[in-house]
Coordinates of C-alpha atoms in Angstrom, one line a residue:
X1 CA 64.8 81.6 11.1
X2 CA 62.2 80.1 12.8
X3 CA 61.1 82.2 16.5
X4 CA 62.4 78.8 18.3
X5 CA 65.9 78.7 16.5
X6 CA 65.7 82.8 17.0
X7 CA 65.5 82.0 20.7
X8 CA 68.4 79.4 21.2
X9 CA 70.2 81.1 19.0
X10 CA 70.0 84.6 21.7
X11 CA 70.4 82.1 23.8
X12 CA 73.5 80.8 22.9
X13 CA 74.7 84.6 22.0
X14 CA 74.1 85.8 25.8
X15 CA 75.8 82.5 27.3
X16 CA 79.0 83.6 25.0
X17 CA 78.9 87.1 26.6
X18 CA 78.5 85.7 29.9
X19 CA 81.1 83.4 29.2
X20 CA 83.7 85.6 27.8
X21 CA 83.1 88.4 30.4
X22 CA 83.2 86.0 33.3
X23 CA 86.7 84.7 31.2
X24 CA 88.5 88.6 30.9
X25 CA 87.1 89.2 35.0
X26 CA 89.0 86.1 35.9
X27 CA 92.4 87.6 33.9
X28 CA 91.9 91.0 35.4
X29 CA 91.5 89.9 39.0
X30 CA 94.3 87.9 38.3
X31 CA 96.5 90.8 37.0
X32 CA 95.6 92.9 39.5
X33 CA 96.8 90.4 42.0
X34 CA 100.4 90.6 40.4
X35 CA 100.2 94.2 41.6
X36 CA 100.9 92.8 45.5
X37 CA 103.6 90.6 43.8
X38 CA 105.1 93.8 42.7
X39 CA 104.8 95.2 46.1
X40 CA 106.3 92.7 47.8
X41 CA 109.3 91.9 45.9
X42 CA 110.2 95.5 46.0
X43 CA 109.4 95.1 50.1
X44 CA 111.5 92.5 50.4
X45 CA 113.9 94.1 48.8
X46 CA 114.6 97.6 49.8
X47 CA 116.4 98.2 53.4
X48 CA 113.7 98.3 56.5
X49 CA 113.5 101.7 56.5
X50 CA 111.8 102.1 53.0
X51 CA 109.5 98.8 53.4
X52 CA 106.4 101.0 54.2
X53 CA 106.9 103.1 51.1
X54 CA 107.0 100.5 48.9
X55 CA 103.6 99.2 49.8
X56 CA 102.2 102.4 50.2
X57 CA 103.6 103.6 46.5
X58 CA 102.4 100.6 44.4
X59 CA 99.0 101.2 45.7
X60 CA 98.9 104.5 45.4
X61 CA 100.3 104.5 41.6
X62 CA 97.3 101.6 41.1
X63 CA 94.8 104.3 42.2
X64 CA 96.5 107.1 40.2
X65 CA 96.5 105.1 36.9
X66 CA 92.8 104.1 37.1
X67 CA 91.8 107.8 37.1
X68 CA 94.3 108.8 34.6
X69 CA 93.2 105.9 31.9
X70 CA 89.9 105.9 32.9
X71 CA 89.2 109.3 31.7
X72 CA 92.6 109.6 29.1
X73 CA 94.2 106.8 28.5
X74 CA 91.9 104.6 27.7
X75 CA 90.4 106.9 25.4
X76 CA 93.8 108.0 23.7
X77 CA 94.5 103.4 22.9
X78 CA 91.8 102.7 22.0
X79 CA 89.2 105.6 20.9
X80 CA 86.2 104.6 23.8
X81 CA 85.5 106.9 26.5
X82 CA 82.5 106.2 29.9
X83 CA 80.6 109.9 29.3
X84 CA 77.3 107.5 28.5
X85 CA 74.8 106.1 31.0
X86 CA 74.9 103.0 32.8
X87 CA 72.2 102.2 30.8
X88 CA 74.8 101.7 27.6
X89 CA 77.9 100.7 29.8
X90 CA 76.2 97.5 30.5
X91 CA 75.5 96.0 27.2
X92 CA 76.9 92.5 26.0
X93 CA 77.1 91.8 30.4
X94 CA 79.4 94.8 30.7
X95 CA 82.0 92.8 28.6
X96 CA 83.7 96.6 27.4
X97 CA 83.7 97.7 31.0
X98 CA 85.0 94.4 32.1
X99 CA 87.6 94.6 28.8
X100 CA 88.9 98.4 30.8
X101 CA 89.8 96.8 34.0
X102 CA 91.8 94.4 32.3
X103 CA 93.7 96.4 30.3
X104 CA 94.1 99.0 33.0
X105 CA 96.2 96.3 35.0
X106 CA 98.2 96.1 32.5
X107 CA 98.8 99.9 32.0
X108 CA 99.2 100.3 35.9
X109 CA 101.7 97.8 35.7
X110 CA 104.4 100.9 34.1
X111 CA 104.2 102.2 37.3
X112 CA 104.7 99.7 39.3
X113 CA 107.6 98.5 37.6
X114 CA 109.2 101.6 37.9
X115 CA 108.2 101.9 41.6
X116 CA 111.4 99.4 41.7
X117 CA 113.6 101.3 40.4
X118 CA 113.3 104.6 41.7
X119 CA 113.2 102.9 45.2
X120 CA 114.6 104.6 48.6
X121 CA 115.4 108.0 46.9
X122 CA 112.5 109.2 45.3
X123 CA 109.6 111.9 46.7
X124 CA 105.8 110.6 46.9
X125 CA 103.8 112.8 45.3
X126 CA 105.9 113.8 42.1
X127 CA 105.7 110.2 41.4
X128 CA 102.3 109.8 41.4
X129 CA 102.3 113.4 39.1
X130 CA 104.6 111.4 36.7
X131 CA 102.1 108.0 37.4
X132 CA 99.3 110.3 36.1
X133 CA 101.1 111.4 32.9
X134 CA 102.8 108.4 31.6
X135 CA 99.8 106.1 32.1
X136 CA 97.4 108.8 30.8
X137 CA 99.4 109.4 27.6
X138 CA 103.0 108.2 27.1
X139 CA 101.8 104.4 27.7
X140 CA 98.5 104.4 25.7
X141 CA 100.0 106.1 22.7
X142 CA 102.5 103.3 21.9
X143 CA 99.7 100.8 23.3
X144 CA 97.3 102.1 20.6
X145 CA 99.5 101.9 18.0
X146 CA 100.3 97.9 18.3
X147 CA 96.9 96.6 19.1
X148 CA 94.6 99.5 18.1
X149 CA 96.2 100.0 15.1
X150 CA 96.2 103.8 15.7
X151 CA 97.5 106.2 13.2
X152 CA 98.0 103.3 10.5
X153 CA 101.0 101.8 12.1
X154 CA 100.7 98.3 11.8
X155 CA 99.1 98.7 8.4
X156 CA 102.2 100.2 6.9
X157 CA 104.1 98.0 8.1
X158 CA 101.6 95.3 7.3
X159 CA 101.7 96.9 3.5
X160 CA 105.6 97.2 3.7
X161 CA 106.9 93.7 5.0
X162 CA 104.1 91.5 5.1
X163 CA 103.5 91.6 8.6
X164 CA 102.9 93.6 11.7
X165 CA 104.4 94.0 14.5
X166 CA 103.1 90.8 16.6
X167 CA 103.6 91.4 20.7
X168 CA 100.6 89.6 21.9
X169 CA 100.6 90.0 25.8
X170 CA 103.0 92.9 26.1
X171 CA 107.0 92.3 26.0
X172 CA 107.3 95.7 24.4
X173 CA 103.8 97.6 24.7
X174 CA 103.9 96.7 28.5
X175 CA 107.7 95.3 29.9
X176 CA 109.5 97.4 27.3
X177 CA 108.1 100.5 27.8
X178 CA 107.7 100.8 31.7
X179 CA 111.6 99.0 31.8
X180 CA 112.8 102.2 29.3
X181 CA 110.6 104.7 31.5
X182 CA 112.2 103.5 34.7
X183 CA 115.9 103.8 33.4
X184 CA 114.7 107.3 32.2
X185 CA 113.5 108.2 36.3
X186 CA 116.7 106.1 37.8
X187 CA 118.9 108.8 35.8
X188 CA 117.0 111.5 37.3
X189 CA 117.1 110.7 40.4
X190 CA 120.7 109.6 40.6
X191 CA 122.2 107.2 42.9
X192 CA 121.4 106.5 46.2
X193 CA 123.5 108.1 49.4
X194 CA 126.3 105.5 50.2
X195 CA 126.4 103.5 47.3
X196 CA 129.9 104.8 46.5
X197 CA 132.2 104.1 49.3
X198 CA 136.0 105.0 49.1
X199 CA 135.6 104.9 45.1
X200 CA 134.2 101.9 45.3
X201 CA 130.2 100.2 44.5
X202 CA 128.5 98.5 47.6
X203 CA 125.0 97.0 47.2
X204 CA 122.7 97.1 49.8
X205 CA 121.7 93.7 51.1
X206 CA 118.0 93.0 50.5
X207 CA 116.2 93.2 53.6
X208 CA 113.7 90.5 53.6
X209 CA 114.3 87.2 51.5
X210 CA 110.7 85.9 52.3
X211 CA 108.9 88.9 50.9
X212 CA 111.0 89.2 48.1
X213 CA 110.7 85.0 47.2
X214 CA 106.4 86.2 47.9
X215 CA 106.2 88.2 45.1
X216 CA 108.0 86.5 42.7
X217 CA 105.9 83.7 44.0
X218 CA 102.5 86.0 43.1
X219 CA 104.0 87.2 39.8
X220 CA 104.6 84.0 38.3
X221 CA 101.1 82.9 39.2
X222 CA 99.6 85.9 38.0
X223 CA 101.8 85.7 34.9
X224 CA 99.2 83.1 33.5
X225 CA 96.1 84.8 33.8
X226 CA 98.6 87.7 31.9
X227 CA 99.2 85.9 28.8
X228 CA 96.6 83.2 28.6
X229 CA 94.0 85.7 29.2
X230 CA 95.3 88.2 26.9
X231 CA 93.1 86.1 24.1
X232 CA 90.1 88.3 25.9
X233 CA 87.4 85.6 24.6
X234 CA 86.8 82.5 26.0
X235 CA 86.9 80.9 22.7
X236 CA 91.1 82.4 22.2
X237 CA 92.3 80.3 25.2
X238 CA 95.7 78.6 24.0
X239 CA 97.2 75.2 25.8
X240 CA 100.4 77.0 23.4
X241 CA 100.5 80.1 25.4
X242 CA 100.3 78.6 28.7
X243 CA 102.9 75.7 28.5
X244 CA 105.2 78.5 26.6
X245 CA 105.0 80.3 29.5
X246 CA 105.4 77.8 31.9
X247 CA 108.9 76.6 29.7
X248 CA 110.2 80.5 29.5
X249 CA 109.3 80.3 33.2
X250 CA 111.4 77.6 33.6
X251 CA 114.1 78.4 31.0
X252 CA 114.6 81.8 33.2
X253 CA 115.0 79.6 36.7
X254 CA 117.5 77.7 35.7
X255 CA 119.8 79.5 33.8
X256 CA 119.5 82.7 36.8
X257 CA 120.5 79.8 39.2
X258 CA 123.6 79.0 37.5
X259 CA 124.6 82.5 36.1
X260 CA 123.4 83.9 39.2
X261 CA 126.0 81.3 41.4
X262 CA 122.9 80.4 43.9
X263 CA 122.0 83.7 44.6
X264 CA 118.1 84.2 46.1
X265 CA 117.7 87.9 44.4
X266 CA 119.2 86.4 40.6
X267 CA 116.8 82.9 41.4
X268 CA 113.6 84.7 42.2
X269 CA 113.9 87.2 39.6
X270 CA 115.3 84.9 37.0
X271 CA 111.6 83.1 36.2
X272 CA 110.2 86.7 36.1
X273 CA 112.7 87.4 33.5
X274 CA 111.7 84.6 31.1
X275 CA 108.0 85.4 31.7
X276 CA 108.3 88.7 30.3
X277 CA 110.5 87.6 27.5
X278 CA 108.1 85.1 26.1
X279 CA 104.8 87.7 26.7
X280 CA 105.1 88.9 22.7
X281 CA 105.9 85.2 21.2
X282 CA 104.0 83.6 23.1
X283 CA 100.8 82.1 20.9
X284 CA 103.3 81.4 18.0
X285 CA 106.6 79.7 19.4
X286 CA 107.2 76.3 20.0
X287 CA 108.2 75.5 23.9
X288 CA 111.6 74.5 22.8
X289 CA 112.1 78.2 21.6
X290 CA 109.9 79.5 24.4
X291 CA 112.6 77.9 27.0
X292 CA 115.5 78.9 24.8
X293 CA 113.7 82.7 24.9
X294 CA 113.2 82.8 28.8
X295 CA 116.8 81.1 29.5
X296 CA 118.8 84.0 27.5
X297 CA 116.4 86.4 29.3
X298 CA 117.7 84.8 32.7
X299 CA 121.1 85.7 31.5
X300 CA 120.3 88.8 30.4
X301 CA 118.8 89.8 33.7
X302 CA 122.1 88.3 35.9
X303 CA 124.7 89.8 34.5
X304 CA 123.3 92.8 33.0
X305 CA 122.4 93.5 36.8
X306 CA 125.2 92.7 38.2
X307 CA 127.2 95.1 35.3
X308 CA 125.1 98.1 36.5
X309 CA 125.3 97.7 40.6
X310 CA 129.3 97.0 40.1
X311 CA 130.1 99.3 36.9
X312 CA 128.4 102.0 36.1
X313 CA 126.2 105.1 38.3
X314 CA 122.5 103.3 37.6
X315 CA 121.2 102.8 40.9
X316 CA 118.4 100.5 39.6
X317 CA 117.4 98.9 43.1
X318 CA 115.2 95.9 41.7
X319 CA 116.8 96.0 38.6
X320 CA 113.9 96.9 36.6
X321 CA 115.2 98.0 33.3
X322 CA 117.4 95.0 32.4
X323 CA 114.3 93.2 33.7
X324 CA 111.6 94.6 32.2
X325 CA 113.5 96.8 29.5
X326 CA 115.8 94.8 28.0
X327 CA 114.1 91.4 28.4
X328 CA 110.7 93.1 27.0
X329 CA 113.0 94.1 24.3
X330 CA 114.6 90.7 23.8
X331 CA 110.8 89.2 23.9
X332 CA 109.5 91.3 21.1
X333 CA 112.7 90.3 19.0
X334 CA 112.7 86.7 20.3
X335 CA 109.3 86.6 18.7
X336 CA 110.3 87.3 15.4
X337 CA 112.9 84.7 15.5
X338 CA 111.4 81.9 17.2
X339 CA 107.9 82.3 16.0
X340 CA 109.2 81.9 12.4
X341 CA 108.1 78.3 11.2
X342 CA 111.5 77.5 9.9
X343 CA 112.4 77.2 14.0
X344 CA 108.9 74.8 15.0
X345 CA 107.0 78.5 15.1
X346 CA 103.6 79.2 13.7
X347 CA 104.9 82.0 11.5
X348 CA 103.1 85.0 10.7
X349 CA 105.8 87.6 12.0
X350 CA 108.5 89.2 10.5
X351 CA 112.3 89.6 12.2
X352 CA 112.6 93.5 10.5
X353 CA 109.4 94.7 11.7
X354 CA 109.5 93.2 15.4
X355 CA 113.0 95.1 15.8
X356 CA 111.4 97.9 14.0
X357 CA 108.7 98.0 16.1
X358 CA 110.7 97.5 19.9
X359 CA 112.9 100.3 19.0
X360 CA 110.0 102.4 18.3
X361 CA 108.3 101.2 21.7
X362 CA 112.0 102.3 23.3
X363 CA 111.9 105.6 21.5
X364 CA 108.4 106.4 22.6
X365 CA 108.9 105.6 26.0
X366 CA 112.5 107.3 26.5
X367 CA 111.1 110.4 24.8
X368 CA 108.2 110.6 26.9
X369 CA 109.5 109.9 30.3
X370 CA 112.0 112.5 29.6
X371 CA 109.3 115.1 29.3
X372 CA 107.3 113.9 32.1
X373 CA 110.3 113.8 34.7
X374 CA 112.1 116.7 32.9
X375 CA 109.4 119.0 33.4
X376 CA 108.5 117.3 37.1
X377 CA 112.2 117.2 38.0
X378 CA 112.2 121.0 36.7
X379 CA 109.1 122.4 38.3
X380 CA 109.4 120.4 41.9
X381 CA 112.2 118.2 41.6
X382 CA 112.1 114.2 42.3
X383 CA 114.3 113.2 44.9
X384 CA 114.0 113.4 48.6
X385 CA 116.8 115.6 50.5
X386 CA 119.6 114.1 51.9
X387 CA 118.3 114.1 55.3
X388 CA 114.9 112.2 54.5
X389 CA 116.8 109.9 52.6
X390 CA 118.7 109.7 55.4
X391 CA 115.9 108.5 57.9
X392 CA 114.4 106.7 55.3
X393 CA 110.6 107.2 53.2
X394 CA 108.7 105.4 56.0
X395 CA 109.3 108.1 58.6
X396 CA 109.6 110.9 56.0
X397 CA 106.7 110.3 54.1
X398 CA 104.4 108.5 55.9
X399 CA 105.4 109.0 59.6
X400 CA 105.6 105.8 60.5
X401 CA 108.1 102.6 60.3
X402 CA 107.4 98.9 59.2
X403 CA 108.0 97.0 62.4
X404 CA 107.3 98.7 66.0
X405 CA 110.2 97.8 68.1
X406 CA 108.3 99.0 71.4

């Protein structure tokens, strides 16, 4: 090669870094920005006296799980660790550094969705103990399995059934797991004082329609940079994985609108629903199956919901597992269905191995949360005491209420 061609050629190299690290900054500031869209559906939500807590938490959890995958997390997916100069760090433009934050969005995301659950009830700081723990190791395990390929998994099943288990943005790795986590620290905690009147359920109005339709608003947006930008090279970016989201998007809107008989809570949720149903199938379905996938999840989320706040003792405030956990779940399964080519899919995945590899995602994350808020709820316990749950978490934890009436 000639020291001209040598020279466009670098050229050319450094412009693809540039490129592709300028492409994953874009999807991680974007992510990160679905963090406030977690914040304020859960604001909007809760009653007034628990609006300050919920911002407060979700921030706090973000800042939690940076430190705990920074230095164990991160490490535990995906083998890489910072203890190297700058010097190294910023090689190829920074595109590994750049590659961390992304994926660290993602990982604080468990967090954050089960900051929705545990809502109103729980204390401050043994939630950001249990942050610490499940980002730092119960997340990252199952994440390095599925797209690290730690400990051999997706080559024995690669070797076993053809295929491995495909979840390209996270329906499972991500949804699944924090949804299953979150049911795991809603049964800790219990329900909340006053849900149970005279035998029978009441649900507590939400307290702010706007905020809550705001973050559903930011999520959905977000949602793109989520999937399409999962691709982490500029040279990956799918029109497929974009208009499937968009038609799981849409397939979760209506169906919620229907199912959830006009309801502002089952329509704002409902897209949120299909958009984490469609994260694992996303690069391989056709948009006919994607808006099949995120209408079912629509249903899934209305009346799965509306079982648990009438029927049953989980006090799931946001509704977080049959949003996150069971949809994720659906998702990863969807994809083995309608990614097959049989159904207008691009094939490539196998129905066995993506239910064999959600219910090991479920098993993972049940198992670990149980330790992590066994041994919390053990040492400290989890829940604030009747009286502070009483006034509410604003003026219990952080002194101070949401609105000043003076």
């Amino acid at each position: 090669m000639s020291q001209s061609a040598s020279q466009v050629y670098g050229a050319v190299q450094a412009l693809t870094q540039s490129s592709d690290t300028l492409f994953l900054l874009l999807g991680a500031i974007m992510v990160f920005l679905m963090h406030s869209g977690f914040a304020f559906l859960e604001l909007g939500t809760v009653r007034k006296k628990n609006q300050v807590n919920a911002l407060v938490k979700i921030l706090a959890d973000f800042g939690v799980s940076a430190v705990a995958y920074f230095f164990i997390g991160y490490q535990i997916a995906y083998g890489n660790n910072f203890f190297v100069g700058a010097e190294t760090l910023a090689q190829g433009n920074g595109y590994e550094l750049v590659k961390f934050f992304f994926l660290l969005t993602f990982a604080a995301a468990i967090p954050a969705i089960v900051s929705g659950g545990i809502a109103e009830r729980a204390r401050f700081y043994p939630i950001l103990i249990a942050t610490f723990f499940t980002v730092g190791f119960v997340y990252p395990l199952f994440e390095g399995m599925i797209w690290n390929n730690n400990y051999g998994v997706q080559t024995w099943l690669e070797t076993h059934f053809g295929y491995g288990f495909h979840d390209f943005a996270g329906s499972v790795v991500v949804h699944g797991v924090g949804g299953w986590i979150a049911l795991v620290a809603v049964k800790y905690l219990g329900m909340r004082k006053g849900r149970v009147r005279a035998g029978k359920h009441t649900n507590f109005a939400p307290s702010n329609i706007p905020f809550l339709a705001l973050g559903a608003w930011i999520l959905c947006v977000g949602w793109f940079g989520f999937n399409v930008m999962s691709a982490q090279a500029i040279n990956g970016i799918s029109g497929l994985v974009a208009i499937n989201s968009l038609m799981a998007m849409v397939g979760g809107i209506l169906v919620s609108l229907f199912a959830g008989k006009n309801d502002p809570g089952f329509i704002h949720n409902g897209p949120l629903a299909g958009l984490v149903a469609i994260c694992a199938g996303s690069d391989i379905m056709h948009p006919i199956g994607a808006l099949i996938t995120g209408g079912i999840a629509g249903a899934i989320f209305v009346y799965l919901f509306t079982y648990l706040q009438n029927k049953t003792k989980i006090d799931d405030v946001l509704g977080v597992w049959p949003l996150h956990g069971v949809c994720g779940a659906w998702g990863g399964i969807a994809a083995g269905i309608f990614g097959q080519t049989s159904l207008g899919g691009l094939g490539g995945v196998s129905l066995v191995v993506q239910v064999g590899g959600t219910v090991l995602g479920i098993v993972i994350a049940v198992l670990g949360s149980i330790v992590v808020y066994g041994v919390i709820e053990k040492c400290s316990g989890l829940r604030l005491s009747e009286e502070d749950e009483f006034n509410g978490a604003d003026l219990s934890i952080h002194k101070i209420s949401a609105i000043n009436e003076d």
